[in-house]
Short mmCIF file of C-alpha atoms in Angstrom, two decimals:
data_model
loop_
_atom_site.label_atom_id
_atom_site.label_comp_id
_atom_site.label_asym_id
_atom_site.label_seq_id
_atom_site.Cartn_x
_atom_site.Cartn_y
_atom_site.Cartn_z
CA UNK T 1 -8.38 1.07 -18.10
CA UNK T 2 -5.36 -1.11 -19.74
CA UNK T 3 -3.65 2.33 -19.91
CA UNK T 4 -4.11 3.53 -16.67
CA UNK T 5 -2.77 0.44 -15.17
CA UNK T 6 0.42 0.35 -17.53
CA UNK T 7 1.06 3.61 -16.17
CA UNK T 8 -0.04 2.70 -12.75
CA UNK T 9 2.63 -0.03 -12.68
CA UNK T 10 5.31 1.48 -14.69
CA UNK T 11 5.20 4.24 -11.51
CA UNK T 12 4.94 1.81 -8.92
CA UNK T 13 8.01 -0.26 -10.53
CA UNK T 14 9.97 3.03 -10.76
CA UNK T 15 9.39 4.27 -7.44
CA UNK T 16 10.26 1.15 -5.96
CA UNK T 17 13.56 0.68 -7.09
CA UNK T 18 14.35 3.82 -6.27
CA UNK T 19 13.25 4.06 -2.77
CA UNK T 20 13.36 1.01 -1.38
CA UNK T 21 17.06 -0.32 -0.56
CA UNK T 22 16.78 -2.96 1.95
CA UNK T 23 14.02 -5.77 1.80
CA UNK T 24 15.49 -7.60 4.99
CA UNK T 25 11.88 -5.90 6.80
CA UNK T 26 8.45 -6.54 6.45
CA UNK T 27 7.84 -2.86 6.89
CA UNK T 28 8.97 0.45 5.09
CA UNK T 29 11.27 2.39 6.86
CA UNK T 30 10.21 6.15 7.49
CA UNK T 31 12.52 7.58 5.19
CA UNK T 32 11.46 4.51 2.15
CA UNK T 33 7.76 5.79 2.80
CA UNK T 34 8.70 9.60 2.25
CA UNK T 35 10.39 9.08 -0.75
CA UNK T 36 7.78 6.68 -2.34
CA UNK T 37 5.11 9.37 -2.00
CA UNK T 38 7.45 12.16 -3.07
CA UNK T 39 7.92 9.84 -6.06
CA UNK T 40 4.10 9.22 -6.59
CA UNK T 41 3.22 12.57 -6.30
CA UNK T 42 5.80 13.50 -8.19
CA UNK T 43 4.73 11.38 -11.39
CA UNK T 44 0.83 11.54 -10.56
CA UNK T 45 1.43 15.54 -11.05
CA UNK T 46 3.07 15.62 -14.35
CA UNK T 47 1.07 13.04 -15.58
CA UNK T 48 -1.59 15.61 -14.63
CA UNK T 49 0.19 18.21 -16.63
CA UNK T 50 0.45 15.37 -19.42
CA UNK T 51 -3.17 14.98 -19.56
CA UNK T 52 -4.22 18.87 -19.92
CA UNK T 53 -2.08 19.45 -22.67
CA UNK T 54 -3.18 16.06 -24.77
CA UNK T 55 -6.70 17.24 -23.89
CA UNK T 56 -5.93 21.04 -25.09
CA UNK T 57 -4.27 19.74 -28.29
CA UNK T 58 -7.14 16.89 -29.38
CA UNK T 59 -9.57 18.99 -31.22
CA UNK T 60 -7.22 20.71 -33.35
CA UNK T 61 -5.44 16.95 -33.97
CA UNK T 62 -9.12 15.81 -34.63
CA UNK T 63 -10.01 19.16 -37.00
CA UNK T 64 -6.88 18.16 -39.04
CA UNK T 65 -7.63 14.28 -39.05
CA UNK T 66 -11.17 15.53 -40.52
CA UNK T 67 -9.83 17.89 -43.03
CA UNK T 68 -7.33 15.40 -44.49
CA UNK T 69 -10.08 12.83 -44.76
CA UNK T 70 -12.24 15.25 -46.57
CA UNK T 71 -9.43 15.67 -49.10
CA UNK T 72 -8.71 12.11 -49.62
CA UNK T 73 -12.16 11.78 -50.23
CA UNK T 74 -12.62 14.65 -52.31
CA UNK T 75 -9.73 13.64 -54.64
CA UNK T 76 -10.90 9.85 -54.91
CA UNK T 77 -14.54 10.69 -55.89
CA UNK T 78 -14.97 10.02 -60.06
CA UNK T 79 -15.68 13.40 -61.34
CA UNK T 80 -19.44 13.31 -62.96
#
């Protein structure tokens, strides 16, 4: 959850200064309101992209993380 909302506010932050120039209005203009959702969408999709290729790449980072750990262990255990 921390995560999510680090990245959550790291976009908002970002697409904020970018799109908004003028904070003399309560209100978004029209063409503030099209560029902040380009901009979400924009991040929200390759943080998609993000996510499906961490999740494609975990079990072979989680095979090695075993295998290594089976040598250290194998190579600290007294020989009998």
């Amino acid at each position: 959850l921390r995560d999510f909302l680090l990245v959550y506010n790291r976009m908002t932050e970002l697409c904020f200064r970018h799109c908004v120039c003028n904070l003399n209005y309560r209100l978004l203009t029209g063409r503030e309101e099209t560029c902040l959702d380009r901009c979400a969408g924009k991040l929200v999709r390759s943080n998609h992209r993000l996510m499906g290729a961490y999740v494609a790449l975990i079990p072979a980072v989680l095979q090695r993380r075993a295998a290594d750990y089976e040598a250290s262990a194998a190579t600290a255990a007294p020989a009998a």
